[in-house]
Each structure stands twice: as C-alpha cells, then as structure tokens.
Amino acid sequence: MTENRVQPANDLFLKALRGETVERPPVWMMRQAGRYLPEFMEIKKKYDFFTRCQTPELASEITVQPIRRYGMDAAILFSDILVVPQAMDIEVEMKPGIGPWLPNPVRSVADVEKAVVPDAEDALGYVMDAIRLTNEKLGGQVPLIGFAGSPWTIFCYCVQGQGSKSFDKAKAFCFSQPEAAHALLEKITQTTIDYLKAKVAAGVHAVQLFDSWGGMLSPADYQEFSWQYLQRIVDALKGLAPVIVFGKGCWFALDTMAQSGASALGVDWTLTPQKARELSGGNITLQGNFDPARLLSPPDTIRRMVREMIRGFGKDKYIVNLGHGILPEVPVEHAGAFIDAVKTYREEG
C-alpha cells in the first residue's frame, strides 16, 4: 500500500505524529493551500472551484505554493471534502457568495438509495493523479497530507443542501428517519474508507479527518451519528498511515478520540492548551489551536502568542496549527509571522 511514499527530508511532522522528541514542533496551517495567497488568486481568476480540484496540474501547483513561500513542515493536498458526495452521484456545485450548493438534497429513503458507493480509485482518480504529481513537485522535501470530511459533516451538506448555522434539516432527518440517516452515513463511511486507502496508496504520508460540524450535536447524538463512523475510518486506516482527527467544537469527545488509535487530535481555539491536554489524557499528540482571526493581529503579537501557545502545549507530541482554516483576508506577512515564530522557536533554559 505504501510503495509510492518517499521518506521526506523534513520528517518533523511525522516524528510528532509518532510522539518522538523534537527540537521544535512542526507547523502547517489548515487551508494553507489557497484563499489568502496572491499566487492562488491568480489561478482562481482563471478556473472555477471544482476545475481546480479536478485538474491534477492545478491542484498540485496550489498545494506546493505555500511550501515555496513559507516552507511549512507539511503540505496538504488542495481538494475539497465534497468530492466524496460527487463521487457518490450526489450533485454538488460551488456557488459564488453562497458556497456549497446541492440542488437535489437527500431527504428521503429513495434519495438515500440513489446514492452509490463508487470505486474510489475510478471515480476520484484525478485526486490520486494530483497526489503523484504533488509528490514529484515537492521532491521529497516535506510530507503530504490527504484528507476527507467526517461522514457526519458530509451528511450535513447532503441533507441540508448548503452550508448552515444550525444544520436543522440534517439533524431533523437523523431524528425523524434514523434508519435512512444511518444508511446514508454507512455509504459515506465506506466511500471515505476506500477513498483514503487509495490516497495512501497514491503516496500521502498521513490523513486528516475533518469533523467540521460535529460540535452541532449533543454528546449522545455525536456518538450515534458521528463518532462511531469516524472510529471505523480510523480502524481501517491506522495500520496504513497516521490518522489525525479534527472535530470542531468536539471538546466533549476528546477523551473518546484519544482512545481511538488516531495518531493525533486537532483542537479548536475554544480550549486552553492545558485543558486540551487534560481532556485528551496527556499522552496523544495534539494539533492546533491558534484562532484564525488572530492572524489579523500585528505580526509581533502573532509571534508572541505563538510562542505562548507552544509553551502551553509543550514542544513534544504537538503540531502547531490553527484552530480552523485560514481566513482569506489574512495578510501574507501575518501568515509568515506565524510560521516563522514556530521555525525559530527554541525552548528556554
């Protein structure tokens, strides 16, 4: 499964995932490939969103742009979590000013039955091509991360039909038609497992699962409609590559997540480093948790806050990151201050 993966020259990120002692923690940023970079904006002007995702040359170029500019310790493949429902024959568009738009949301048993579990290698082959091309461009410098949305987060878009502050329709479907909801979650889970296995085979060094909307659920409903499916994905992948689980707003599940077999857990900015360590048991690698909006602070403030954050988490079993994706309006020099503060970090004493 791993014959295409070259051990990168900079393996700080992989060491942190293994829990090894490091001189400084590794750093990358969620959504680092795009949005805020002027070189990305040039590509965005010429090609629509899913064309960028589905064209390996474009996706690989966008992936390596931030590595060229800032030299992060890991690259994350430019793609989108909604390529999974597309592969399942659920139509997804990206509408300017609205975001994800699904013209035919899943609202019934019949709709669930129409969704297919595809051959991931076939339906999402363009992603595998982008991985191979990206690794060529990276030239063995840094590891490459592949990712997928959690089944619950994908389910939210499939049923709601667009982004939402409450995902009320998605939750209502779970609570009024639980059998149909679980049938759809099952299909998404199987597709995601096959997809991530194909990504590992194509050459990613680690995978991250984004449970962006897990925090919408109560702890009991989270176990039923999200976590059990995430656990199955971790079980299927952990023997092939390190798995990072990031659940936004899911602090209440950190203790469960820490027992899952995942190599690391992402945390958002609503927790102190100390509380995150406490809730996760203190033994697992954590990733996060700088508030993305804090990148709008002056660069000197960013540097100071990053150093404080590292001291809070400790340099080992820690990956510096944001607590969610970078915002499009962040100035490039502010992102640079964030990365530089980590790369120049040295323990005092």
Coordinates of N, CA, C and O in Angstrom, one line a residue, residues 80-251:
D80 N -11.3 19.2 -1.9 CA -12.4 19.6 -1.1 C -13.1 18.4 -0.5 O -13.1 17.3 -1.2
I81 N -13.7 18.5 0.7 CA -14.4 17.3 1.2 C -15.6 16.9 0.4 O -16.0 15.7 0.4
L82 N -16.2 17.8 -0.4 CA -17.4 17.5 -1.2 C -17.1 16.7 -2.5 O -18.1 16.5 -3.2
V83 N -15.9 16.4 -2.8 CA -15.6 15.5 -3.9 C -16.2 14.1 -3.6 O -16.5 13.3 -4.5
V84 N -16.4 13.8 -2.3 CA -16.9 12.5 -1.9 C -18.4 12.3 -2.3 O -18.7 11.4 -3.0
P85 N -19.3 13.2 -1.9 CA -20.6 13.1 -2.4 C -20.7 13.2 -4.0 O -21.6 12.5 -4.6
Q86 N -19.9 14.0 -4.6 CA -19.9 14.0 -6.1 C -19.6 12.6 -6.6 O -20.3 12.1 -7.6
A87 N -18.7 11.9 -6.0 CA -18.3 10.5 -6.5 C -19.5 9.6 -6.2 O -19.6 8.5 -6.9
M88 N -20.4 9.9 -5.3 CA -21.5 9.1 -4.9 C -22.7 9.4 -5.7 O -23.8 9.0 -5.4
D89 N -22.6 10.2 -6.8 CA -23.7 10.6 -7.7 C -24.6 11.6 -7.0 O -25.8 11.6 -7.3
I90 N -24.1 12.4 -6.0 CA -24.9 13.4 -5.4 C -24.3 14.7 -5.9 O -23.1 15.0 -5.7
E91 N -25.1 15.5 -6.7 CA -24.6 16.7 -7.4 C -24.2 17.8 -6.4 O -25.0 18.1 -5.4
V92 N -23.0 18.3 -6.5 CA -22.5 19.4 -5.7 C -22.0 20.5 -6.6 O -21.2 20.3 -7.5
E93 N -22.4 21.8 -6.4 CA -21.9 22.9 -7.1 C -21.3 23.8 -6.0 O -21.5 23.7 -4.8
M94 N -20.4 24.7 -6.5 CA -19.9 25.8 -5.6 C -20.3 27.1 -6.2 O -19.9 27.5 -7.2
K95 N -21.3 27.7 -5.5 CA -21.9 29.0 -5.9 C -21.2 30.2 -5.3 O -21.1 30.3 -4.1
P96 N -20.8 31.1 -6.1 CA -20.2 32.4 -5.6 C -21.1 33.1 -4.6 O -22.3 33.2 -4.9
G97 N -20.6 33.4 -3.5 CA -21.4 34.1 -2.5 C -22.2 33.2 -1.6 O -22.8 33.7 -0.6
I98 N -22.4 32.0 -2.0 CA -23.2 31.0 -1.2 C -22.3 29.9 -0.7 O -22.4 29.5 0.5
G99 N -21.4 29.4 -1.5 CA -20.6 28.2 -1.1 C -21.2 27.0 -1.7 O -21.8 27.0 -2.7
P100 N -21.0 25.9 -0.9 CA -21.5 24.6 -1.4 C -23.0 24.7 -1.7 O -23.8 25.2 -0.8
W101 N -23.5 24.1 -2.8 CA -24.9 24.1 -3.1 C -25.2 22.8 -3.8 O -24.7 22.4 -4.8
L102 N -26.1 22.0 -3.1 CA -26.6 20.7 -3.6 C -28.0 20.9 -4.1 O -29.0 21.0 -3.3
P103 N -28.2 20.9 -5.4 CA -29.6 21.2 -6.0 C -30.6 20.1 -5.6 O -31.8 20.4 -5.6
N104 N -30.1 18.9 -5.4 CA -31.1 17.8 -5.0 C -30.7 17.1 -3.7 O -30.2 16.0 -3.7
P105 N -31.0 17.8 -2.6 CA -30.5 17.3 -1.3 C -31.2 16.0 -1.0 O -32.3 15.7 -1.5
V106 N -30.6 15.2 -0.1 CA -31.1 13.9 0.3 C -32.2 14.1 1.4 O -31.8 14.6 2.4
R107 N -33.4 13.7 1.1 CA -34.5 14.0 2.1 C -35.3 12.8 2.3 O -36.3 12.9 3.1
S108 N -35.1 11.7 1.7 CA -36.0 10.5 1.8 C -35.2 9.2 1.7 O -34.0 9.2 1.2
V109 N -35.8 8.1 2.0 CA -35.2 6.8 1.8 C -34.9 6.6 0.3 O -33.8 6.0 0.0
A110 N -35.7 7.0 -0.6 CA -35.5 6.8 -2.0 C -34.2 7.6 -2.4 O -33.4 7.1 -3.2
D111 N -34.1 8.8 -1.9 CA -32.8 9.6 -2.2 C -31.6 8.9 -1.7 O -30.5 8.9 -2.3
V112 N -31.7 8.3 -0.5 CA -30.5 7.5 0.1 C -30.2 6.4 -0.8 O -29.0 6.1 -1.1
E113 N -31.2 5.7 -1.3 CA -31.0 4.5 -2.2 C -30.3 4.9 -3.5 O -29.6 4.1 -4.1
K114 N -30.5 6.1 -4.0 CA -29.9 6.5 -5.2 C -28.4 6.8 -5.1 O -27.7 6.7 -6.1
A115 N -28.0 7.1 -3.9 CA -26.5 7.4 -3.7 C -25.7 6.1 -3.8 O -26.1 5.0 -3.3
V116 N -24.6 6.1 -4.6 CA -23.9 4.9 -4.8 C -22.6 4.9 -4.0 O -22.1 5.9 -3.5
V117 N -22.1 3.7 -3.8 CA -20.7 3.6 -3.2 C -19.8 3.3 -4.4 O -19.8 2.2 -4.9
P118 N -19.0 4.3 -4.8 CA -18.3 4.1 -6.0 C -17.0 3.4 -5.8 O -16.5 3.1 -4.7
D119 N -16.3 3.0 -6.9 CA -14.9 2.6 -6.9 C -14.1 3.9 -6.8 O -14.0 4.7 -7.7
A120 N -13.5 4.1 -5.6 CA -12.9 5.4 -5.3 C -11.7 5.7 -6.3 O -11.5 6.8 -6.7
E121 N -11.0 4.7 -6.6 CA -9.8 4.8 -7.5 C -10.3 5.3 -8.9 O -9.6 6.1 -9.5
D122 N -11.5 4.8 -9.3 CA -12.0 5.2 -10.6 C -12.7 6.6 -10.5 O -12.4 7.5 -11.3
A123 N -13.6 6.7 -9.6 CA -14.4 7.9 -9.5 C -13.6 9.2 -9.1 O -13.9 10.3 -9.5
L124 N -12.5 8.9 -8.3 CA -11.7 10.0 -7.8 C -10.3 9.9 -8.2 O -9.3 10.4 -7.5
G125 N -10.1 9.3 -9.4 CA -8.7 9.1 -9.9 C -7.9 10.4 -10.1 O -6.7 10.4 -9.9
Y126 N -8.6 11.5 -10.3 CA -7.9 12.8 -10.5 C -7.3 13.2 -9.2 O -6.2 13.9 -9.3
V127 N -7.8 12.8 -8.0 CA -7.1 13.1 -6.8 C -5.8 12.3 -6.7 O -4.8 12.9 -6.2
M128 N -5.9 11.1 -7.0 CA -4.7 10.2 -7.0 C -3.6 10.7 -7.9 O -2.4 10.8 -7.6
D129 N -4.0 11.2 -9.1 CA -3.1 11.8 -10.0 C -2.4 13.1 -9.4 O -1.2 13.3 -9.6
A130 N -3.3 13.9 -8.7 CA -2.8 15.1 -8.1 C -1.8 14.8 -7.0 O -0.8 15.5 -6.8
I131 N -2.0 13.7 -6.3 CA -1.1 13.3 -5.2 C 0.3 12.9 -5.8 O 1.3 13.4 -5.3
R132 N 0.3 12.1 -6.9 CA 1.5 11.7 -7.5 C 2.3 12.9 -8.1 O 3.5 13.0 -7.9
L133 N 1.6 13.8 -8.7 CA 2.2 15.0 -9.3 C 2.7 15.9 -8.2 O 3.8 16.5 -8.3
T134 N 2.0 16.0 -7.1 CA 2.4 16.9 -6.0 C 3.7 16.4 -5.4 O 4.6 17.1 -5.1
N135 N 3.8 15.0 -5.2 CA 5.0 14.5 -4.6 C 6.2 14.7 -5.5 O 7.3 14.9 -5.0
E136 N 5.9 14.7 -6.8 CA 7.0 15.0 -7.8 C 7.5 16.4 -7.6 O 8.7 16.7 -7.5
K137 N 6.5 17.3 -7.4 CA 6.9 18.7 -7.3 C 7.6 19.0 -5.9 O 8.4 19.9 -5.8
L138 N 7.1 18.3 -4.9 CA 7.7 18.5 -3.6 C 9.1 17.9 -3.5 O 9.9 18.4 -2.7
G139 N 9.4 17.0 -4.4 CA 10.8 16.4 -4.5 C 11.3 15.8 -3.2 O 12.5 15.9 -2.9
G140 N 10.4 15.3 -2.4 CA 10.8 14.6 -1.1 C 11.2 15.6 0.0 O 11.8 15.2 1.0
Q141 N 10.8 16.9 -0.2 CA 11.1 17.9 0.9 C 10.3 17.6 2.2 O 10.9 17.6 3.2
V142 N 9.0 17.6 2.0 CA 8.1 17.5 3.2 C 7.0 16.5 3.0 O 6.7 16.1 1.8
P143 N 6.4 16.0 4.0 CA 5.3 15.0 3.9 C 4.0 15.7 3.3 O 3.9 16.9 3.4
L144 N 3.2 14.8 2.7 CA 2.0 15.3 2.0 C 0.8 14.7 2.8 O 0.8 13.5 3.1
I145 N -0.2 15.6 3.2 CA -1.3 15.1 3.9 C -2.5 15.0 3.0 O -2.8 15.9 2.2
G146 N -3.2 13.9 3.1 CA -4.5 13.8 2.4 C -5.6 13.9 3.4 O -5.4 13.7 4.6
F147 N -6.8 14.3 3.0 CA -7.9 14.5 3.9 C -9.3 14.1 3.4 O -9.4 13.9 2.2
A148 N -10.2 14.0 4.3 CA -11.6 13.7 4.0 C -12.5 14.4 5.1 O -12.0 14.6 6.2
G149 N -13.7 14.6 4.7 CA -14.6 15.1 5.8 C -15.1 13.9 6.5 O -15.1 12.7 6.0
S150 N -15.6 14.1 7.8 CA -16.2 13.0 8.5 C -17.5 12.7 7.8 O -18.1 13.5 7.2
P151 N -18.0 11.4 8.0 CA -19.3 11.1 7.4 C -20.4 12.0 7.9 O -21.3 12.4 7.1
W152 N -20.4 12.4 9.2 CA -21.4 13.3 9.6 C -21.4 14.7 8.9 O -22.4 15.2 8.5
T153 N -20.2 15.2 8.7 CA -20.1 16.5 8.1 C -20.5 16.5 6.6 O -21.2 17.4 6.1
I154 N -20.1 15.4 5.9 CA -20.6 15.2 4.6 C -22.1 15.1 4.5 O -22.8 15.6 3.7
F155 N -22.6 14.3 5.5 CA -24.1 14.1 5.6 C -24.8 15.4 5.8 O -25.9 15.6 5.2
C156 N -24.2 16.3 6.6 CA -24.9 17.6 6.8 C -25.1 18.3 5.5 O -26.2 18.9 5.3
Y157 N -24.1 18.4 4.6 CA -24.3 19.1 3.3 C -25.2 18.3 2.4 O -26.0 18.9 1.7
C158 N -25.1 17.0 2.4 CA -26.0 16.2 1.6 C -27.5 16.4 1.9 O -28.3 16.4 1.0
V159 N -27.8 16.5 3.1 CA -29.2 16.7 3.5 C -29.6 18.1 3.6 O -30.7 18.5 3.1
Q160 N -28.8 19.0 4.1 CA -29.2 20.4 4.2 C -29.2 21.0 2.8 O -30.1 21.9 2.6
G161 N -28.3 20.6 2.0 CA -28.2 21.2 0.6 C -27.3 22.4 0.5 O -27.1 22.8 -0.6
Q162 N -26.8 22.9 1.6 CA -25.9 24.1 1.6 C -25.4 24.2 3.0 O -25.7 23.5 3.9
G163 N -24.5 25.2 3.1 CA -23.9 25.5 4.5 C -25.1 26.0 5.4 O -26.1 26.5 4.9
S164 N -24.9 26.0 6.7 CA -25.9 26.4 7.6 C -25.3 26.7 9.0 O -24.3 26.1 9.3
K165 N -26.0 27.6 9.7 CA -25.5 27.8 11.1 C -26.0 26.8 12.1 O -25.5 26.6 13.2
S166 N -27.1 26.0 11.7 CA -27.7 25.0 12.6 C -27.8 23.6 12.0 O -27.9 22.7 12.8
F167 N -27.7 23.5 10.7 CA -27.9 22.2 10.0 C -29.2 21.5 10.6 O -29.2 20.3 10.9
D168 N -30.3 22.4 10.7 CA -31.5 21.9 11.3 C -32.2 20.8 10.4 O -32.7 19.8 11.0
K169 N -32.1 20.9 9.1 CA -32.7 19.8 8.3 C -31.9 18.5 8.4 O -32.5 17.4 8.4
A170 N -30.6 18.6 8.5 CA -29.8 17.4 8.6 C -30.1 16.7 10.0 O -30.2 15.5 10.0
K171 N -30.2 17.5 11.0 CA -30.5 16.9 12.3 C -31.9 16.4 12.3 O -32.1 15.3 12.9
A172 N -32.8 17.1 11.7 CA -34.2 16.6 11.7 C -34.3 15.3 11.0 O -35.1 14.4 11.4
F173 N -33.5 15.1 9.9 CA -33.5 13.8 9.2 C -33.0 12.7 10.1 O -33.6 11.6 10.1
C174 N -32.0 13.0 10.8 CA -31.5 11.9 11.8 C -32.5 11.5 12.8 O -32.7 10.3 13.1
F175 N -33.2 12.5 13.3 CA -34.1 12.2 14.5 C -35.5 11.7 14.0 O -36.1 11.0 14.8
S176 N -35.9 12.1 12.8 CA -37.2 11.6 12.3 C -37.1 10.3 11.4 O -38.0 9.6 11.4
Q177 N -35.9 10.2 10.8 CA -35.7 9.0 9.9 C -34.4 8.4 10.2 O -33.5 8.3 9.3
P178 N -34.2 7.9 11.4 CA -32.8 7.4 11.8 C -32.3 6.3 11.0 O -31.1 6.2 10.7
E179 N -33.2 5.4 10.5 CA -32.7 4.2 9.7 C -32.1 4.7 8.4 O -31.1 4.3 7.9
A180 N -32.9 5.6 7.7 CA -32.4 6.2 6.5 C -31.1 7.0 6.7 O -30.2 6.9 5.9
A181 N -31.0 7.7 7.8 CA -29.8 8.5 8.1 C -28.6 7.6 8.3 O -27.6 7.9 7.7
H182 N -28.8 6.5 9.0 CA -27.7 5.6 9.2 C -27.3 4.9 7.9 O -26.1 4.6 7.7
A183 N -28.3 4.7 7.0 CA -28.0 4.0 5.7 C -27.1 5.0 4.9 O -26.1 4.5 4.2
L184 N -27.4 6.3 4.9 CA -26.6 7.2 4.2 C -25.2 7.4 4.8 O -24.2 7.4 4.1
L185 N -25.1 7.5 6.1 CA -23.9 7.6 6.8 C -23.0 6.3 6.5 O -21.8 6.4 6.4
E186 N -23.6 5.2 6.4 CA -22.9 3.9 6.1 C -22.3 4.0 4.7 O -21.1 3.7 4.5
K187 N -23.0 4.5 3.7 CA -22.5 4.7 2.4 C -21.3 5.7 2.3 O -20.3 5.4 1.6
I188 N -21.5 6.8 3.0 CA -20.4 7.8 3.1 C -19.2 7.2 3.7 O -18.1 7.4 3.2
T189 N -19.4 6.5 4.8 CA -18.2 5.9 5.5 C -17.5 4.9 4.6 O -16.2 5.0 4.5
Q190 N -18.2 4.0 3.9 CA -17.5 3.1 3.1 C -16.7 3.8 1.9 O -15.6 3.4 1.6
T191 N -17.4 4.8 1.3 CA -16.7 5.5 0.3 C -15.5 6.2 0.8 O -14.4 6.2 0.1
T192 N -15.6 6.8 2.0 CA -14.4 7.5 2.6 C -13.3 6.6 2.9 O -12.1 6.9 2.7
I193 N -13.6 5.4 3.4 CA -12.5 4.4 3.7 C -11.8 4.1 2.4 O -10.5 4.1 2.3
D194 N -12.6 3.8 1.4 CA -11.9 3.4 0.1 C -11.1 4.5 -0.5 O -10.0 4.3 -1.0
Y195 N -11.7 5.7 -0.3 CA -11.0 6.9 -0.9 C -9.7 7.2 -0.2 O -8.6 7.4 -0.8
L196 N -9.7 7.1 1.2 CA -8.4 7.4 1.9 C -7.4 6.3 1.7 O -6.2 6.5 1.6
K197 N -7.9 5.0 1.6 CA -6.9 4.0 1.3 C -6.3 4.2 -0.1 O -5.0 4.0 -0.2
A198 N -7.0 4.7 -1.0 CA -6.5 5.0 -2.4 C -5.5 6.1 -2.3 O -4.4 6.1 -3.0
K199 N -5.8 7.1 -1.4 CA -4.9 8.2 -1.3 C -3.5 7.8 -0.7 O -2.5 8.2 -1.1
V200 N -3.6 6.9 0.3 CA -2.4 6.4 0.9 C -1.6 5.6 -0.1 O -0.3 5.7 -0.2
A201 N -2.3 4.8 -0.9 CA -1.6 4.0 -1.9 C -0.9 4.9 -3.0 O 0.1 4.6 -3.5
A202 N -1.6 6.1 -3.2 CA -1.0 7.0 -4.2 C 0.2 7.8 -3.7 O 0.9 8.4 -4.5
G203 N 0.3 7.9 -2.3 CA 1.5 8.5 -1.8 C 1.4 9.5 -0.7 O 2.4 10.1 -0.3
V204 N 0.2 9.7 -0.1 CA 0.2 10.6 1.0 C 0.8 10.0 2.2 O 0.8 8.8 2.4
H205 N 1.4 10.8 3.1 CA 2.1 10.3 4.3 C 1.2 10.2 5.5 O 1.6 9.5 6.5
A206 N 0.1 10.9 5.5 CA -0.8 10.9 6.7 C -2.1 11.4 6.1 O -2.2 12.0 5.0
V207 N -3.2 11.1 6.9 CA -4.5 11.6 6.5 C -5.2 12.3 7.7 O -4.9 12.0 8.9
Q208 N -6.0 13.3 7.4 CA -6.7 14.0 8.4 C -8.2 14.0 8.1 O -8.6 14.1 7.0
L209 N -9.0 13.7 9.1 CA -10.4 13.7 9.1 C -11.0 15.0 9.7 O -10.7 15.3 10.8
F210 N -11.8 15.7 8.9 CA -12.4 17.0 9.4 C -13.8 16.7 9.8 O -14.7 16.5 8.9
D211 N -14.1 16.8 11.1 CA -15.5 16.8 11.5 C -15.9 18.2 11.8 O -16.1 18.6 13.0
S212 N -16.1 19.0 10.8 CA -16.3 20.4 10.9 C -17.6 20.7 11.7 O -17.7 21.8 12.3
W213 N -18.6 19.9 11.5 CA -19.9 20.1 12.1 C -20.3 19.2 13.3 O -21.4 19.1 13.7
G214 N -19.3 18.5 13.8 CA -19.5 17.6 14.9 C -20.0 18.3 16.2 O -20.9 17.8 16.9
G215 N -19.6 19.5 16.4 CA -20.0 20.3 17.5 C -21.4 20.7 17.5 O -22.0 21.3 18.4
M216 N -22.1 20.5 16.4 CA -23.6 20.7 16.3 C -24.4 19.8 17.1 O -25.6 20.0 17.3
L217 N -23.8 18.6 17.4 CA -24.6 17.5 18.0 C -24.3 17.5 19.6 O -23.2 17.9 20.0
S218 N -25.3 17.0 20.3 CA -25.1 16.8 21.7 C -24.1 15.6 21.9 O -23.9 14.8 20.9
P219 N -23.5 15.5 23.0 CA -22.6 14.3 23.2 C -23.2 13.0 22.9 O -22.5 12.2 22.2
A220 N -24.4 12.7 23.3 CA -25.0 11.4 23.0 C -25.3 11.2 21.5 O -25.0 10.2 20.9
D221 N -25.8 12.3 20.8 CA -26.0 12.2 19.4 C -24.7 12.2 18.6 O -24.7 11.6 17.5
Y222 N -23.7 12.8 19.1 CA -22.4 12.7 18.5 C -21.9 11.3 18.4 O -21.4 10.9 17.3
Q223 N -22.0 10.6 19.5 CA -21.6 9.2 19.5 C -22.4 8.4 18.4 O -21.8 7.6 17.7
E224 N -23.7 8.6 18.3 CA -24.5 7.8 17.4 C -24.3 8.2 16.0 O -24.2 7.3 15.1
F225 N -24.3 9.5 15.7 CA -24.3 9.9 14.3 C -23.0 10.4 13.7 O -22.9 10.5 12.5
S226 N -22.0 10.5 14.6 CA -20.7 10.9 14.0 C -19.6 10.0 14.5 O -18.9 9.3 13.7
W227 N -19.3 9.9 15.8 CA -18.1 9.2 16.2 C -18.0 7.8 15.8 O -16.9 7.3 15.4
Q228 N -19.1 7.0 15.9 CA -19.0 5.6 15.5 C -18.5 5.4 14.1 O -17.7 4.4 13.8
Y229 N -18.8 6.3 13.2 CA -18.4 6.2 11.8 C -16.9 6.6 11.7 O -16.1 6.0 11.0
L230 N -16.5 7.7 12.4 CA -15.1 8.1 12.4 C -14.2 7.0 13.0 O -13.1 6.8 12.5
Q231 N -14.7 6.3 14.0 CA -13.9 5.3 14.6 C -13.6 4.2 13.6 O -12.5 3.6 13.5
R232 N -14.6 3.8 12.8 CA -14.4 2.8 11.7 C -13.4 3.2 10.7 O -12.6 2.4 10.2
I233 N -13.4 4.5 10.4 CA -12.4 5.0 9.4 C -11.0 4.9 10.0 O -10.0 4.5 9.4
V234 N -10.9 5.4 11.3 CA -9.6 5.3 12.0 C -9.1 3.8 12.0 O -7.9 3.5 11.7
D235 N -10.0 2.9 12.3 CA -9.6 1.5 12.4 C -9.1 1.0 11.1 O -8.2 0.2 11.0
A236 N -9.8 1.4 10.0 CA -9.4 1.0 8.6 C -8.1 1.5 8.1 O -7.4 0.9 7.3
L237 N -7.7 2.7 8.6 CA -6.6 3.5 8.1 C -5.3 3.4 8.9 O -4.2 3.6 8.5
K238 N -5.5 3.2 10.3 CA -4.4 3.5 11.2 C -3.2 2.5 10.9 O -2.0 2.9 11.2
G239 N -3.4 1.4 10.3 CA -2.3 0.5 10.0 C -1.6 0.8 8.8 O -0.5 0.3 8.5
L240 N -2.1 1.8 8.0 CA -1.6 2.2 6.7 C -0.8 3.5 6.8 O 0.2 3.7 6.1
A241 N -1.3 4.4 7.6 CA -0.8 5.8 7.7 C -1.3 6.4 9.0 O -2.3 6.0 9.5
P242 N -0.5 7.4 9.5 CA -1.0 8.1 10.7 C -2.3 8.8 10.3 O -2.5 9.4 9.2
V243 N -3.2 8.8 11.3 CA -4.5 9.5 11.1 C -4.7 10.6 12.2 O -4.4 10.4 13.4
I244 N -5.0 11.8 11.7 CA -5.4 12.9 12.6 C -6.9 13.1 12.5 O -7.5 13.2 11.4
V245 N -7.5 13.3 13.7 CA -8.9 13.6 13.8 C -9.1 15.0 14.3 O -8.6 15.3 15.4
F246 N -9.8 15.8 13.5 CA -10.1 17.2 14.0 C -11.6 17.4 14.0 O -12.3 17.3 13.0
G247 N -12.1 17.5 15.2 CA -13.5 17.8 15.4 C -13.7 19.2 15.9 O -13.4 19.5 17.1
K248 N -14.3 20.1 15.1 CA -14.5 21.5 15.6 C -15.7 21.5 16.6 O -16.8 21.0 16.3
G249 N -15.4 22.1 17.8 CA -16.4 22.1 18.8 C -16.7 20.8 19.5 O -17.7 20.7 20.2
C250 N -15.8 19.9 19.3 CA -16.0 18.5 19.9 C -15.1 18.2 21.1 O -14.7 17.1 21.3
W251 N -14.9 19.2 21.9 CA -14.0 19.1 23.1 C -14.5 18.0 24.0 O -13.8 17.2 24.6

